[in-house]
mmCIF file with all atom_site columns, C-alpha atoms in Angstrom:
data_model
loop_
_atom_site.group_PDB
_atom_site.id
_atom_site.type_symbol
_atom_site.label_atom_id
_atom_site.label_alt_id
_atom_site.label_comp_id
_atom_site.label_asym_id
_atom_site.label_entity_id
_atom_site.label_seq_id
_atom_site.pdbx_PDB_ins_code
_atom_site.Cartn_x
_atom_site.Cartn_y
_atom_site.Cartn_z
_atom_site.occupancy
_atom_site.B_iso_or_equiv
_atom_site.pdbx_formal_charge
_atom_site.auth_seq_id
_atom_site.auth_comp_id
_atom_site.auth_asym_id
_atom_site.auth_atom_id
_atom_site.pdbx_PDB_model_num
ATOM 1   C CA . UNK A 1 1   ? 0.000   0.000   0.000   1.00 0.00 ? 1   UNK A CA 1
ATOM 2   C CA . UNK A 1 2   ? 2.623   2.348   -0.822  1.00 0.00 ? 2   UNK A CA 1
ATOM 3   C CA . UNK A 1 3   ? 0.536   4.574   -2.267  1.00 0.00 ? 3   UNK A CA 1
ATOM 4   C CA . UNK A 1 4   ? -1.866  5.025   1.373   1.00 0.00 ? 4   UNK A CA 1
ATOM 5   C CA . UNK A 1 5   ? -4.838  3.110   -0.801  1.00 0.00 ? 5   UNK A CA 1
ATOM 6   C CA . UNK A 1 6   ? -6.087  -0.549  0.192   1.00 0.00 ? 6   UNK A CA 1
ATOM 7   C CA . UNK A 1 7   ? -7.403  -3.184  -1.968  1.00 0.00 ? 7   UNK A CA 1
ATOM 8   C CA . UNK A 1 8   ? -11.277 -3.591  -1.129  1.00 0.00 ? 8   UNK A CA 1
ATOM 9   C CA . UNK A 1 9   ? -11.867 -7.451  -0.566  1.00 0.00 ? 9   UNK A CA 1
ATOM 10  C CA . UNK A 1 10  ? -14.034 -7.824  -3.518  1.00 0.00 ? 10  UNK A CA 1
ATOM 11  C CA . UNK A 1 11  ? -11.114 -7.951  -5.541  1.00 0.00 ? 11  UNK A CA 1
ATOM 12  C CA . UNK A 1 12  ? -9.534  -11.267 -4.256  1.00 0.00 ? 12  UNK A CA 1
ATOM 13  C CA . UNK A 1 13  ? -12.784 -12.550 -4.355  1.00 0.00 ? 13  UNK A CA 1
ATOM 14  C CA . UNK A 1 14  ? -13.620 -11.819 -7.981  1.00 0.00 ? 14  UNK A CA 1
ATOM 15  C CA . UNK A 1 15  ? -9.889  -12.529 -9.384  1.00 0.00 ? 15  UNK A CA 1
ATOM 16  C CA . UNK A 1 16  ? -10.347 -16.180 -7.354  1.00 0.00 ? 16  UNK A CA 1
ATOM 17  C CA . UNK A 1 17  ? -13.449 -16.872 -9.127  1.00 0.00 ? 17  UNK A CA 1
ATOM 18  C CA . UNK A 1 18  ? -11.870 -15.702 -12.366 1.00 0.00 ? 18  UNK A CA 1
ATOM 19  C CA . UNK A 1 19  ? -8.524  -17.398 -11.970 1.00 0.00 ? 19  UNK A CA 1
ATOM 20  C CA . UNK A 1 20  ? -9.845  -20.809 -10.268 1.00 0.00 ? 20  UNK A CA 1
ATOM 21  C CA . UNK A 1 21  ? -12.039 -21.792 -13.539 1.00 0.00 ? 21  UNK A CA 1
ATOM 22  C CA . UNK A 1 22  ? -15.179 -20.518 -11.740 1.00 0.00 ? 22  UNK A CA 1
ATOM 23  C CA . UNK A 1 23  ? -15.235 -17.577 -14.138 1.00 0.00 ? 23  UNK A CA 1
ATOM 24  C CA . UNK A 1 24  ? -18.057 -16.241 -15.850 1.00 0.00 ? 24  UNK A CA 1
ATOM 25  C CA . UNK A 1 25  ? -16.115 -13.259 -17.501 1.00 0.00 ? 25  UNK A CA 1
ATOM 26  C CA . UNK A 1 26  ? -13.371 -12.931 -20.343 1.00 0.00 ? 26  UNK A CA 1
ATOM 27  C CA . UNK A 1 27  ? -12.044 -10.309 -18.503 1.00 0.00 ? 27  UNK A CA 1
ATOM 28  C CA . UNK A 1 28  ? -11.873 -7.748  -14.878 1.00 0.00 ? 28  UNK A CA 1
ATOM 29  C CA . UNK A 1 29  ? -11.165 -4.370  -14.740 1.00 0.00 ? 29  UNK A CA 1
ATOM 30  C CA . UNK A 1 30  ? -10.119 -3.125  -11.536 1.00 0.00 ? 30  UNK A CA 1
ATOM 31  C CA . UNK A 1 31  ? -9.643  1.108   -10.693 1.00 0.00 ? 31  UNK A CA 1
ATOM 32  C CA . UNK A 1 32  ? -8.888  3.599   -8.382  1.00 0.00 ? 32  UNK A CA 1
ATOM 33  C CA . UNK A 1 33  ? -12.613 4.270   -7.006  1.00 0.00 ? 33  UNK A CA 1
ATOM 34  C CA . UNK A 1 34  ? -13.454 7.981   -7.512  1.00 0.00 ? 34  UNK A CA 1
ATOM 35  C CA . UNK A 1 35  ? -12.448 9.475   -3.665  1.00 0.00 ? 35  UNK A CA 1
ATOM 36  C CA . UNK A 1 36  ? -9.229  7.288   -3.957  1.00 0.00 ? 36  UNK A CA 1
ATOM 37  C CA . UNK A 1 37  ? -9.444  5.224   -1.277  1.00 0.00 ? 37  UNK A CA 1
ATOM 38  C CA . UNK A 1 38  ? -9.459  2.054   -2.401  1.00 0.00 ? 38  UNK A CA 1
ATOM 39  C CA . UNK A 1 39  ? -8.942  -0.103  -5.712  1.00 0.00 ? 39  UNK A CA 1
ATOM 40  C CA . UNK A 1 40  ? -12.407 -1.757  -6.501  1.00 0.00 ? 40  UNK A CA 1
ATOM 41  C CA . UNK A 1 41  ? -13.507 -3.967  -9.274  1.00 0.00 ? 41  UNK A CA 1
ATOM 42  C CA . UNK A 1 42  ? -14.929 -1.238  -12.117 1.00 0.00 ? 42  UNK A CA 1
ATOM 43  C CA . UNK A 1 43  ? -16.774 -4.347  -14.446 1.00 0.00 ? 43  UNK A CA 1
ATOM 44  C CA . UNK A 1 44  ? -16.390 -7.621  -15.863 1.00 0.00 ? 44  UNK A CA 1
ATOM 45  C CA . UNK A 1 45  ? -18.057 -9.315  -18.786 1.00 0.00 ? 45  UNK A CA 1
ATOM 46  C CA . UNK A 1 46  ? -19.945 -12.345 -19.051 1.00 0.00 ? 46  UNK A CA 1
ATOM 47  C CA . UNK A 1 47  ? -18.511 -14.960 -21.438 1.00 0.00 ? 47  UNK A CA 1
ATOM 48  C CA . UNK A 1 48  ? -21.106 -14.909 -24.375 1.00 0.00 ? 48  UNK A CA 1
ATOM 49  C CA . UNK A 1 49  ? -20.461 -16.282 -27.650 1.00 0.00 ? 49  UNK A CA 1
ATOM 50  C CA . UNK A 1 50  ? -21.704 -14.086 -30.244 1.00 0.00 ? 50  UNK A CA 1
ATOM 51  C CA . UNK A 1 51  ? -21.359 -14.686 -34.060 1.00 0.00 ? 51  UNK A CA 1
ATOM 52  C CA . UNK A 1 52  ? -19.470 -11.989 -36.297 1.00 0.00 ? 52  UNK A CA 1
ATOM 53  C CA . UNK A 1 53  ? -19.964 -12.946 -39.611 1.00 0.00 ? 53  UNK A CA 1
ATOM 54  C CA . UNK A 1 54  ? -17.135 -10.777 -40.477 1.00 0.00 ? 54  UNK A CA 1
ATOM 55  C CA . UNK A 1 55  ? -14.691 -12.476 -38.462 1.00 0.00 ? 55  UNK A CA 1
ATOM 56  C CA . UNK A 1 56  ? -11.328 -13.507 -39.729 1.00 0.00 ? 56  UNK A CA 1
ATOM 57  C CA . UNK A 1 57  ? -10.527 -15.437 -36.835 1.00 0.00 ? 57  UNK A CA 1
ATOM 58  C CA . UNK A 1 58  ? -9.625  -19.023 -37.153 1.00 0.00 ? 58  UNK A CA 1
ATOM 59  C CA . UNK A 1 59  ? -11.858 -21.108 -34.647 1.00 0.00 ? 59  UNK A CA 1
ATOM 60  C CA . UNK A 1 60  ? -14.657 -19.834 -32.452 1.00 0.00 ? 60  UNK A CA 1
ATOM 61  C CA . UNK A 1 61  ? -12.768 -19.506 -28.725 1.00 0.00 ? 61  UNK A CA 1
ATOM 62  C CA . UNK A 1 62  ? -10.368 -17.493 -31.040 1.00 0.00 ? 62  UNK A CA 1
ATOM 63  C CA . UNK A 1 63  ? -13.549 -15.509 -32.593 1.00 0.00 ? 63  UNK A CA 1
ATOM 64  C CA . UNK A 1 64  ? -14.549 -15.086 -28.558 1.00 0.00 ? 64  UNK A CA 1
ATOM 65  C CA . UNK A 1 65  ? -11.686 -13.485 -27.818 1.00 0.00 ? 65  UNK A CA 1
ATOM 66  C CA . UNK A 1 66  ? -11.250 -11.105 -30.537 1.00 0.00 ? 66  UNK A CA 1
ATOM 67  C CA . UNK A 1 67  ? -15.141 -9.796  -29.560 1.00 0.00 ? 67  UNK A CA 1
ATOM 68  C CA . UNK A 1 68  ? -14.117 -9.185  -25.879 1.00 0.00 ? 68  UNK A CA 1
ATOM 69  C CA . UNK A 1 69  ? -11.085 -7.352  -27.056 1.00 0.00 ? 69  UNK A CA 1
ATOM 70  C CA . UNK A 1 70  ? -13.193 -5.176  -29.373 1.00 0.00 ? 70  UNK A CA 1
ATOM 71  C CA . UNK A 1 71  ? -15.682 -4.632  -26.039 1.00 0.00 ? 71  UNK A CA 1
ATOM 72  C CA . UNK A 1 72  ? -12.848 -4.004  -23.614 1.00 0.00 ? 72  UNK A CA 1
ATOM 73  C CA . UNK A 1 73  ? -11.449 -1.605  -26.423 1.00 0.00 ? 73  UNK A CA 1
ATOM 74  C CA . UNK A 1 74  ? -14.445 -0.447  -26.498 1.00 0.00 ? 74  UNK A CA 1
ATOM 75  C CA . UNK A 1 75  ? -15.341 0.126   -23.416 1.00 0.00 ? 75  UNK A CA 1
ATOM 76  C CA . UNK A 1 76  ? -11.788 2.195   -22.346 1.00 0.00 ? 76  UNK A CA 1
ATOM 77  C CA . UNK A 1 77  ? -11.424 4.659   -25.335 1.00 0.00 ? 77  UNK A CA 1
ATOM 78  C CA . UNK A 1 78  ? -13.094 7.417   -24.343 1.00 0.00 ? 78  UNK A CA 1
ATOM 79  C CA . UNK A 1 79  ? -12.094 7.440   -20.814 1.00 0.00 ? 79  UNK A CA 1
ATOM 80  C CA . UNK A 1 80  ? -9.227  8.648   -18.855 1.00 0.00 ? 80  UNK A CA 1
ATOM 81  C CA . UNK A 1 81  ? -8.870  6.711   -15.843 1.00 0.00 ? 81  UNK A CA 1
ATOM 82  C CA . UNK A 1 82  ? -6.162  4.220   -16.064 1.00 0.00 ? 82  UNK A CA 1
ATOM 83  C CA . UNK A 1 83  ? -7.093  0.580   -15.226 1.00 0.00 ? 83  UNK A CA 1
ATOM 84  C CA . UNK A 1 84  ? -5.484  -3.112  -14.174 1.00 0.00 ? 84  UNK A CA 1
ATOM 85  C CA . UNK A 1 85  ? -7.429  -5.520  -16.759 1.00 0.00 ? 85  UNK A CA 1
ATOM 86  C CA . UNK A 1 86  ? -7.293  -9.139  -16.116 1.00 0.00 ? 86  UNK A CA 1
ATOM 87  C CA . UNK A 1 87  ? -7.973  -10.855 -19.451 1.00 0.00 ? 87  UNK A CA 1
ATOM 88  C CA . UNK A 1 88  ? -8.146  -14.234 -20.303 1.00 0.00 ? 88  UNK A CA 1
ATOM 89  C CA . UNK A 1 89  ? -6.765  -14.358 -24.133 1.00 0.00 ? 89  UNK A CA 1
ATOM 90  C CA . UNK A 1 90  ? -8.074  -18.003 -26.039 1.00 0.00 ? 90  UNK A CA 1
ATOM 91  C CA . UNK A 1 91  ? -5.705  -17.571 -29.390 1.00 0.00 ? 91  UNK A CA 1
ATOM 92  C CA . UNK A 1 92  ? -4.565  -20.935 -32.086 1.00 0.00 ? 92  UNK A CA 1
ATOM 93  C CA . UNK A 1 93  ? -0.528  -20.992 -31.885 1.00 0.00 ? 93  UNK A CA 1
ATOM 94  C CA . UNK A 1 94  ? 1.194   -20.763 -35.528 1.00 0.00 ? 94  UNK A CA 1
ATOM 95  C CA . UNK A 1 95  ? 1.088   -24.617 -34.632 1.00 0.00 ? 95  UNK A CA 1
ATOM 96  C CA . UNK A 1 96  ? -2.333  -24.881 -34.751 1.00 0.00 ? 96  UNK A CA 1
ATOM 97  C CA . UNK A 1 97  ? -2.537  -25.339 -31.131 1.00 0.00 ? 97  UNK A CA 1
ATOM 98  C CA . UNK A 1 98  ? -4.991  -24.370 -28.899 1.00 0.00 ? 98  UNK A CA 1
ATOM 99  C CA . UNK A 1 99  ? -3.996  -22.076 -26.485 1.00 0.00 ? 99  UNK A CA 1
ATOM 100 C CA . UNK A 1 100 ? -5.553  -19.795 -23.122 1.00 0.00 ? 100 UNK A CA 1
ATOM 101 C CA . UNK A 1 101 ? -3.218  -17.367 -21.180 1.00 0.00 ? 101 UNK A CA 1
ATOM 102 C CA . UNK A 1 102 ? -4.463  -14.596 -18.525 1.00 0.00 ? 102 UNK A CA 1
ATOM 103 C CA . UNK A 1 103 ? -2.314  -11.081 -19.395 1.00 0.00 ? 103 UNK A CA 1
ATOM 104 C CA . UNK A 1 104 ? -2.725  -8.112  -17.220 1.00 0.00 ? 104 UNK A CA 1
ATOM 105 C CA . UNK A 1 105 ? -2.919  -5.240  -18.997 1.00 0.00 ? 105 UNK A CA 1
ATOM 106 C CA . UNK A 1 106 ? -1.558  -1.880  -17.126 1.00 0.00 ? 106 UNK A CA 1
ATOM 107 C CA . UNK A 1 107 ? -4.128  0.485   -19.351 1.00 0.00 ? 107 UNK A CA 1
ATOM 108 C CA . UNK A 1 108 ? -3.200  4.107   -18.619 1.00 0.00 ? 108 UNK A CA 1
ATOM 109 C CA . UNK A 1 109 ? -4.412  6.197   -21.448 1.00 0.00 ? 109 UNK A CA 1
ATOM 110 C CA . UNK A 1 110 ? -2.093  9.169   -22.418 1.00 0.00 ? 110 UNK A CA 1
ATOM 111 C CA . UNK A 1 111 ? -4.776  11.421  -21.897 1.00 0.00 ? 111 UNK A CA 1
ATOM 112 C CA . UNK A 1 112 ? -4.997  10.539  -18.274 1.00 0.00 ? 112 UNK A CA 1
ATOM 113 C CA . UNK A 1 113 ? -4.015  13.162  -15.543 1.00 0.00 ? 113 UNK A CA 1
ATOM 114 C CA . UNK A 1 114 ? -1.042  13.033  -13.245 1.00 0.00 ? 114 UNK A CA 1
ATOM 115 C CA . UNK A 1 115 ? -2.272  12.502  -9.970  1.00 0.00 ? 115 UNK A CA 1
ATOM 116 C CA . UNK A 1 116 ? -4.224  9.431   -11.670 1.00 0.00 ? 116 UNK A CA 1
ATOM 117 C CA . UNK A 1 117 ? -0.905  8.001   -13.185 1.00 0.00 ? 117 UNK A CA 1
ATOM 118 C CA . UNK A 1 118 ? 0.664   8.390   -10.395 1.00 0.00 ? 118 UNK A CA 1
ATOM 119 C CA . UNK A 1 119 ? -1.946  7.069   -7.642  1.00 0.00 ? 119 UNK A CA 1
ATOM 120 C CA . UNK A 1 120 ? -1.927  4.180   -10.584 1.00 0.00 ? 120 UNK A CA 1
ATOM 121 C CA . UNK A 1 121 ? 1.663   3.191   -10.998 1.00 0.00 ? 121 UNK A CA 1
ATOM 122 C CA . UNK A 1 122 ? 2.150   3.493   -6.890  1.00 0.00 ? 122 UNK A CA 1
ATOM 123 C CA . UNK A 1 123 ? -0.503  1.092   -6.231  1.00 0.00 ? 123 UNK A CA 1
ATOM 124 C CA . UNK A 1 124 ? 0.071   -1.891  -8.487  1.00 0.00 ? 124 UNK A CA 1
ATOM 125 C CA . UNK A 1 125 ? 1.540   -3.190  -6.446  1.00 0.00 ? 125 UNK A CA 1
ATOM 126 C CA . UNK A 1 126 ? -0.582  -3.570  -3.655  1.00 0.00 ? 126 UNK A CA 1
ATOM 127 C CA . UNK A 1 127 ? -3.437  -4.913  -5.977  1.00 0.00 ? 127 UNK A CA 1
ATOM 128 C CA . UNK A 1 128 ? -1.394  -7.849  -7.219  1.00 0.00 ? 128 UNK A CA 1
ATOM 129 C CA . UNK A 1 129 ? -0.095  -8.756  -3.727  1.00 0.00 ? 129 UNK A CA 1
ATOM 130 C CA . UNK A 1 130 ? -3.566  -8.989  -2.500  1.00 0.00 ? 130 UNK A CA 1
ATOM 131 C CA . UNK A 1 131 ? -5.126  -10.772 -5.317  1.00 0.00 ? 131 UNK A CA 1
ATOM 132 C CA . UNK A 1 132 ? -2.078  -12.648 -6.027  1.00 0.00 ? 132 UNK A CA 1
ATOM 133 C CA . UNK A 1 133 ? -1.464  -12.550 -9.541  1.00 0.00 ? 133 UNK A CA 1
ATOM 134 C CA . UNK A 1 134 ? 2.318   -12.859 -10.917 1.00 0.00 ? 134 UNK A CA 1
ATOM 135 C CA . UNK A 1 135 ? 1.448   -13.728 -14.503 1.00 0.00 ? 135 UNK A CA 1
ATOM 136 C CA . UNK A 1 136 ? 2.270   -11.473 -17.868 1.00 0.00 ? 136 UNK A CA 1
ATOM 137 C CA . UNK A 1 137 ? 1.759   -7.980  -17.339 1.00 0.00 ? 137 UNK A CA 1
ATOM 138 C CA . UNK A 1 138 ? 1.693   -5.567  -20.478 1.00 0.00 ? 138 UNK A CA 1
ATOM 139 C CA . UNK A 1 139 ? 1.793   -1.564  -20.564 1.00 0.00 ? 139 UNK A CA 1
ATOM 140 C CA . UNK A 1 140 ? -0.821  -0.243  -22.800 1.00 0.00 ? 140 UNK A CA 1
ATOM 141 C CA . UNK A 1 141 ? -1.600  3.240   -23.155 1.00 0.00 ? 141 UNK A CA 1
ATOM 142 C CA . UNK A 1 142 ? -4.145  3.014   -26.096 1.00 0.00 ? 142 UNK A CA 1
ATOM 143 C CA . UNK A 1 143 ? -6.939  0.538   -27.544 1.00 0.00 ? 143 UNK A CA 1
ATOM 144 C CA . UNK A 1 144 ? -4.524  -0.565  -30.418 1.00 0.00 ? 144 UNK A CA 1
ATOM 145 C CA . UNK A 1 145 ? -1.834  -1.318  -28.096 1.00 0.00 ? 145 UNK A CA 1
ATOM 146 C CA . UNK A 1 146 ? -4.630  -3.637  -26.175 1.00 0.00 ? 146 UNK A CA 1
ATOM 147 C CA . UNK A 1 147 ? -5.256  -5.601  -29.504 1.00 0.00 ? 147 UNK A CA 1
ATOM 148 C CA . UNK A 1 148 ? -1.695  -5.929  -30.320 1.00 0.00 ? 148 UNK A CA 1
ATOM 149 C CA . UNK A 1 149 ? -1.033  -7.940  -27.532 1.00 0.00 ? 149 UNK A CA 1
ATOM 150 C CA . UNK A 1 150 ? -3.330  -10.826 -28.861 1.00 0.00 ? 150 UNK A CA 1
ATOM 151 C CA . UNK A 1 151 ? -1.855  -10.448 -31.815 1.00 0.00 ? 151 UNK A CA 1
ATOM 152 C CA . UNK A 1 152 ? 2.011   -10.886 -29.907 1.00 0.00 ? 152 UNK A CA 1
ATOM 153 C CA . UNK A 1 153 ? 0.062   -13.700 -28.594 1.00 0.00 ? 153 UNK A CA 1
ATOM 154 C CA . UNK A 1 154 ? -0.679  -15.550 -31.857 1.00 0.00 ? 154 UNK A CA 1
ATOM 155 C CA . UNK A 1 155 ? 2.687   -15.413 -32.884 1.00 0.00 ? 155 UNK A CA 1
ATOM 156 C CA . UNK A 1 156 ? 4.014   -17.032 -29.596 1.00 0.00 ? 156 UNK A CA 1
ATOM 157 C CA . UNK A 1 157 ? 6.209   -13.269 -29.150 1.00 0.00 ? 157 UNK A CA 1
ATOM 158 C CA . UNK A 1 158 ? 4.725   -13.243 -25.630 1.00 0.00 ? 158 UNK A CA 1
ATOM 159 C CA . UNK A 1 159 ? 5.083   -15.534 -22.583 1.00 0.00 ? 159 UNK A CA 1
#
């Protein structure tokens, strides 16, 4: 807690569910709340398939993926506040290979303001104690830097 915030409970609880194969979601976003006091789960999203008939992805777990990355893109663009994103990435190795890996993604948007950054960077580290994640992490600062890291994926360039 180096930065004087905690890490409100429902955290742990949510990541367990997520990380234990209990999950419902593709993905967690976790923030600063608003009075900065605490980190607190902003939203999830409920695994759905849906069927793009424009999709160029190979299988349909691979399809999956590529919507939630479009939502979570989607859902971060306009705003400022920078976010820890748990996301569980299905991709097909050059191999053909089946493959699942959960990447947190530091999201802090260039547009966001310095006490934000800062507040965000300085507690990271308190979040990932408490939940206990020490998987990939990945710095993104824009929506296209979000989908190139499936894309890194595919071609086995991160691990």
């Amino acid at each position: 807690m180096a930065s004087g915030i905690s890490v409100d409970d429902e955290c742990k609880k949510v990541f367990e569910n997520f990380f234990n194969g209990k999950k419902d979601e593709r993905y967690i976003c976790f923030k600063v709340a608003d009075d900065f006091k605490s980190v607190v789960v902003d939203h999830n999203v409920e695994e759905k398939k849906e069927k793009n008939p424009n999709s160029c992805a190979a299988d349909p777990d691979e399809e999956d993926t590529c919507i939630k990355v479009d939502h979570l893109c989607e859902k971060v663009k306009d705003d400022k506040k920078p976010r820890w994103v748990l996301f569980d990435y299905e991709y097909s190795k050059p191999d053909g290979c089946k493959a699942s890996k959960v990447v947190e993604i530091k999201y802090c948007p260039e547009g966001a303001n310095i006490k934000d950054r800062m507040v965000f960077t300085s507690t990271e580290k308190a979040l990932n104690t408490k939940i206990g994640f020490t998987g990939t992490t990945q710095q993104c600062d824009s929506p296209d830097e979000v989908k190139e890291i499936l894309q890194k994926l595919k071609e086995g360039k991160l691990k």
